[in-house]
Amino acid sequence: DTGVSQDPRHKITKRGQNVTFRCDPISEHNRLYWYRQTLGQGPEFLTYFQNEAQLEKSRLLSDRFSAERPKGSFSTLEIQRTEQGDSAMYLCASSFQGLENTDTQYFGPGTRLTVL
Amino acid sequence: DAKTTQPNSMESNEEEPVHLPCNHSTISGTDYIHWYRQLPSQGPEYVIHGLTSNVNNRMASLAIAEDRKSSTLILHRATLRDAAVYYCILRDVAGGTSYGKLTFGQGTILTVHP
């Protein structure tokens, strides 16, 4: 399977702990996106990278959140000092952005975070 | 950002066509209309997109109104595997605020009855 993979699939943590999620995009995809989805809602954009450059960050991404994409390949999303409100599904997507600005995003299965 | 309006839910019977509407009365000339769907316990998946003309692919058809203020996603023969949340999303390819990210609304929950 050469789709987008995310690790771990599930994470349970205690309030105040730090967590890190990993996303491996489809090979050759130059764009990588992070979204967050809470129960009953559509996904909300968090941030995205073009290669290794972080091009946009949502206001939802507080100072406790940080994302990296070293070398323009996999990406990590870290949440420091987790709060119960951080409980959600964290989705990663990748795409190839060419000359036409209509890239199709391919989503991974998500990491479900539960903060106790 | 240009917004879309979709019904909260729709129902269909298996093997019948399904027409999922989307209103986007404030669409701009550079907004593409994208549809994604999300099956239970999975990440969203791309369905189809278009700008002005109707589009067909192996999954669905997209019918776009002449004034572009509405569109309809057509599933020609619904199967149980088509039960999902369907999202209609506008993406501005001219570098507007919606460029890059997908802005999901609530979507339409499609239930398919056997």
Tab-separated table of C-alpha atoms in Angstrom:
chain	number	residue	atom	x	y	z
A	1	ASP	CA	0.000	0.000	0.000
A	2	THR	CA	1.560	3.292	-1.067
A	3	GLY	CA	-0.999	5.625	0.451
A	4	VAL	CA	-0.544	8.149	3.240
A	5	SER	CA	0.314	6.482	6.530
A	6	GLN	CA	0.037	7.853	10.036
A	7	ASP	CA	1.482	6.640	13.282
A	8	PRO	CA	0.221	5.910	15.837
A	9	ARG	CA	-3.393	5.209	14.941
A	10	HIS	CA	-4.520	5.751	18.506
A	11	LYS	CA	-2.958	7.643	21.380
A	12	ILE	CA	-4.247	7.984	24.918
A	13	THR	CA	-2.429	10.423	27.135
A	14	LYS	CA	-2.878	12.303	30.368
A	15	ARG	CA	-3.470	16.015	30.494
A	16	GLY	CA	-0.209	17.912	30.523
A	17	GLN	CA	1.815	15.314	28.628
A	18	ASN	CA	3.455	15.922	25.260
A	19	VAL	CA	2.539	13.825	22.227
A	20	THR	CA	4.015	13.524	18.752
A	21	PHE	CA	2.369	12.151	15.644
A	22	ARG	CA	4.039	11.135	12.427
A	23	CYS	CA	2.780	11.285	8.858
A	24	ASP	CA	4.410	9.618	5.860
A	25	PRO	CA	3.055	11.091	2.630
A	26	ILE	CA	2.817	9.463	-0.760
A	27	SER	CA	6.230	9.448	-2.418
A	28	GLU	CA	6.905	12.406	-4.678
A	29	HIS	CA	4.114	14.468	-3.134
A	30	ASN	CA	5.467	17.923	-2.430
A	31	ARG	CA	2.587	19.138	-0.253
A	32	LEU	CA	1.619	17.868	3.155
A	33	TYR	CA	-1.369	19.010	5.200
A	34	TRP	CA	-2.518	18.541	8.777
A	35	TYR	CA	-6.180	18.720	9.798
A	36	ARG	CA	-8.048	18.110	13.024
A	37	GLN	CA	-11.512	16.603	13.260
A	38	THR	CA	-13.784	16.432	16.279
A	39	LEU	CA	-16.846	14.236	16.525
A	40	GLY	CA	-19.660	15.273	14.193
A	41	GLN	CA	-17.655	18.024	12.533
A	42	GLY	CA	-15.809	18.280	9.261
A	43	PRO	CA	-12.007	18.378	9.348
A	44	GLU	CA	-10.417	21.729	10.225
A	45	PHE	CA	-7.208	22.873	8.598
A	46	LEU	CA	-4.192	23.252	10.871
A	47	THR	CA	-1.148	23.779	8.675
A	48	TYR	CA	0.534	22.768	5.443
A	49	PHE	CA	3.986	22.410	3.936
A	50	GLN	CA	5.281	22.700	0.437
A	51	ASN	CA	8.426	20.589	0.496
A	52	GLU	CA	10.039	21.561	3.797
A	53	ALA	CA	8.564	25.064	3.988
A	54	GLN	CA	5.575	25.630	6.260
A	55	LEU	CA	3.410	27.927	4.140
A	56	GLU	CA	0.325	28.475	6.263
A	57	LYS	CA	-0.747	27.981	9.847
A	58	SER	CA	-4.286	28.210	11.119
A	59	ARG	CA	-5.144	30.345	14.112
A	60	LEU	CA	-6.306	27.048	15.610
A	61	LEU	CA	-2.639	26.105	15.883
A	62	SER	CA	-1.771	27.490	19.294
A	63	ASP	CA	1.762	27.869	20.621
A	64	ARG	CA	1.496	24.374	22.064
A	65	PHE	CA	1.338	22.904	18.565
A	66	SER	CA	4.339	22.601	16.309
A	67	ALA	CA	4.771	20.834	13.004
A	68	GLU	CA	7.876	20.023	11.052
A	69	ARG	CA	8.702	18.461	7.742
A	70	PRO	CA	12.464	17.975	7.645
A	71	LYS	CA	13.866	17.287	4.181
A	72	GLY	CA	10.403	17.594	2.687
A	73	SER	CA	9.474	13.988	3.346
A	74	PHE	CA	7.655	12.804	6.472
A	75	SER	CA	6.122	15.248	8.914
A	76	THR	CA	5.608	15.353	12.658
A	77	LEU	CA	2.973	17.179	14.649
A	78	GLU	CA	3.762	17.747	18.311
A	79	ILE	CA	1.331	18.906	20.951
A	80	GLN	CA	2.871	20.096	24.190
A	81	ARG	CA	1.065	20.171	27.528
A	82	THR	CA	-2.002	18.462	26.135
A	83	GLU	CA	-5.457	19.576	27.221
A	84	GLN	CA	-8.734	17.687	27.123
A	85	GLY	CA	-9.865	19.959	24.308
A	86	ASP	CA	-7.090	18.544	22.137
A	87	SER	CA	-8.921	15.223	21.970
A	88	ALA	CA	-9.698	14.727	18.287
A	89	MET	CA	-8.740	12.849	15.157
A	90	TYR	CA	-5.624	14.304	13.573
A	91	LEU	CA	-5.571	13.785	9.830
A	92	CYS	CA	-2.675	14.104	7.452
A	93	ALA	CA	-2.997	14.547	3.698
A	94	SER	CA	-0.521	14.866	0.872
A	95	SER	CA	-0.705	16.079	-2.693
A	96	PHE	CA	1.397	16.955	-5.699
A	97	GLN	CA	1.141	20.606	-6.530
A	98	GLY	CA	2.068	21.207	-10.139
A	99	LEU	CA	1.368	24.102	-12.420
A	100	GLU	CA	-2.391	23.828	-11.988
A	101	ASN	CA	-3.622	24.949	-8.578
A	102	THR	CA	-6.115	22.146	-8.135
A	103	ASP	CA	-4.127	19.504	-6.278
A	104	THR	CA	-6.020	16.453	-5.090
A	105	GLN	CA	-5.374	15.710	-1.455
A	106	TYR	CA	-4.957	12.112	-0.334
A	107	PHE	CA	-5.730	11.539	3.309
A	108	GLY	CA	-4.297	9.096	5.771
A	109	PRO	CA	-6.382	7.113	8.260
A	110	GLY	CA	-5.752	9.594	11.047
A	111	THR	CA	-4.449	9.449	14.601
A	112	ARG	CA	-7.124	9.483	17.262
A	113	LEU	CA	-5.961	11.344	20.349
A	114	THR	CA	-7.710	10.986	23.678
A	115	VAL	CA	-6.575	13.246	26.503
A	116	LEU	CA	-7.683	12.073	29.935
B	1	ASP	CA	-13.879	32.399	2.045
B	2	ALA	CA	-16.697	31.435	-0.305
B	3	LYS	CA	-19.096	29.168	1.558
B	4	THR	CA	-21.214	26.210	0.587
B	5	THR	CA	-24.577	25.009	1.860
B	6	GLN	CA	-25.564	21.358	1.855
B	7	PRO	CA	-28.471	19.423	3.327
B	8	ASN	CA	-27.579	17.772	6.614
B	9	SER	CA	-28.669	14.326	5.473
B	10	MET	CA	-30.121	12.371	2.579
B	11	GLU	CA	-31.283	8.823	2.098
B	12	SER	CA	-31.244	6.539	-0.874
B	13	ASN	CA	-31.931	2.956	-1.787
B	14	GLU	CA	-29.264	0.676	-3.110
B	15	GLU	CA	-28.794	0.697	-6.888
B	16	GLU	CA	-30.759	3.924	-7.291
B	17	PRO	CA	-29.226	7.233	-8.416
B	18	VAL	CA	-28.435	9.835	-5.787
B	19	HIS	CA	-28.292	13.573	-6.379
B	20	LEU	CA	-26.456	15.501	-3.676
B	21	PRO	CA	-26.989	19.264	-3.956
B	22	CYS	CA	-24.660	22.074	-2.982
B	23	ASN	CA	-25.364	25.800	-3.032
B	24	HIS	CA	-22.505	28.271	-3.395
B	25	SER	CA	-24.150	31.562	-4.293
B	26	THR	CA	-21.032	33.643	-3.507
B	27	ILE	CA	-18.706	31.606	-5.703
B	28	SER	CA	-16.028	33.602	-7.482
B	29	GLY	CA	-14.815	33.118	-11.026
B	30	THR	CA	-11.635	31.381	-9.887
B	31	ASP	CA	-13.270	28.967	-7.432
B	32	TYR	CA	-13.120	25.302	-8.348
B	33	ILE	CA	-15.872	23.083	-6.922
B	34	HIS	CA	-14.462	20.010	-5.185
B	35	TRP	CA	-16.255	17.059	-3.635
B	36	TYR	CA	-14.731	14.800	-1.037
B	37	ARG	CA	-16.389	12.052	0.961
B	38	GLN	CA	-15.576	10.449	4.261
B	39	LEU	CA	-16.523	6.866	4.928
B	40	PRO	CA	-16.994	5.820	8.550
B	41	SER	CA	-13.717	5.635	10.481
B	42	GLN	CA	-11.639	6.743	7.487
B	43	GLY	CA	-9.988	9.913	6.272
B	44	PRO	CA	-11.722	11.904	3.534
B	45	GLU	CA	-11.241	10.839	-0.066
B	46	TYR	CA	-11.410	12.852	-3.256
B	47	VAL	CA	-14.458	12.290	-5.432
B	48	ILE	CA	-14.470	14.845	-8.240
B	49	HIS	CA	-13.918	18.496	-9.070
B	50	GLY	CA	-14.868	20.971	-11.767
B	51	LEU	CA	-14.873	24.630	-12.733
B	52	THR	CA	-17.639	25.331	-15.242
B	53	SER	CA	-18.404	22.253	-17.311
B	54	ASN	CA	-20.006	19.045	-16.111
B	55	VAL	CA	-17.478	16.367	-15.211
B	56	ASN	CA	-17.586	12.595	-15.115
B	57	ASN	CA	-15.235	10.066	-13.592
B	58	ARG	CA	-15.439	6.472	-12.471
B	59	MET	CA	-16.881	7.429	-9.099
B	60	ALA	CA	-19.456	10.085	-9.909
B	61	SER	CA	-20.640	12.941	-12.092
B	62	LEU	CA	-20.626	16.623	-11.234
B	63	ALA	CA	-23.309	18.831	-12.713
B	64	ILE	CA	-22.601	22.562	-12.424
B	65	ALA	CA	-25.342	25.134	-12.910
B	66	GLU	CA	-24.848	27.624	-15.691
B	67	ASP	CA	-24.492	30.518	-13.233
B	68	ARG	CA	-22.202	28.314	-11.055
B	69	LYS	CA	-24.176	29.175	-7.939
B	70	SER	CA	-25.046	25.555	-7.344
B	71	SER	CA	-23.829	22.102	-8.228
B	72	THR	CA	-24.973	18.513	-7.856
B	73	LEU	CA	-22.929	15.421	-7.207
B	74	ILE	CA	-24.508	12.431	-8.908
B	75	LEU	CA	-23.897	8.853	-7.868
B	76	HIS	CA	-25.414	6.849	-10.688
B	77	ARG	CA	-26.096	3.649	-8.748
B	78	ALA	CA	-25.687	3.909	-5.016
B	79	THR	CA	-24.179	0.988	-3.180
B	80	LEU	CA	-23.930	0.347	0.539
B	81	ARG	CA	-20.271	1.351	0.279
B	82	ASP	CA	-21.323	4.847	-0.788
B	83	ALA	CA	-22.744	5.567	2.666
B	84	ALA	CA	-20.573	8.433	3.846
B	85	VAL	CA	-20.433	12.139	4.609
B	86	TYR	CA	-20.120	14.113	1.380
B	87	TYR	CA	-18.417	17.503	1.442
B	88	CYS	CA	-18.744	20.200	-1.201
B	89	ILE	CA	-15.754	22.549	-1.052
B	90	LEU	CA	-14.706	25.635	-3.002
B	91	ARG	CA	-11.026	26.189	-3.757
B	92	ASP	CA	-9.772	29.473	-5.153
B	93	VAL	CA	-6.967	28.768	-7.602
B	94	ALA	CA	-6.081	32.444	-7.908
B	95	GLY	CA	-4.262	32.465	-4.604
B	96	GLY	CA	-7.167	33.563	-2.484
B	97	THR	CA	-7.570	32.697	1.168
B	98	SER	CA	-8.863	29.212	0.381
B	99	TYR	CA	-5.864	28.325	-1.753
B	100	GLY	CA	-4.075	25.204	-0.573
B	101	LYS	CA	-6.168	24.154	2.373
B	102	LEU	CA	-9.559	22.498	2.119
B	103	THR	CA	-12.286	24.219	4.119
B	104	PHE	CA	-14.795	21.547	5.099
B	105	GLY	CA	-18.342	22.353	6.175
B	106	GLN	CA	-20.726	19.954	7.891
B	107	GLY	CA	-21.347	17.970	4.729
B	108	THR	CA	-24.287	15.733	3.854
B	109	ILE	CA	-24.643	12.394	5.590
B	110	LEU	CA	-25.776	9.908	2.960
B	111	THR	CA	-27.565	6.785	4.160
B	112	VAL	CA	-28.035	3.967	1.655
B	113	HIS	CA	-30.730	1.396	2.379
B	114	PRO	CA	-30.433	-2.167	1.085
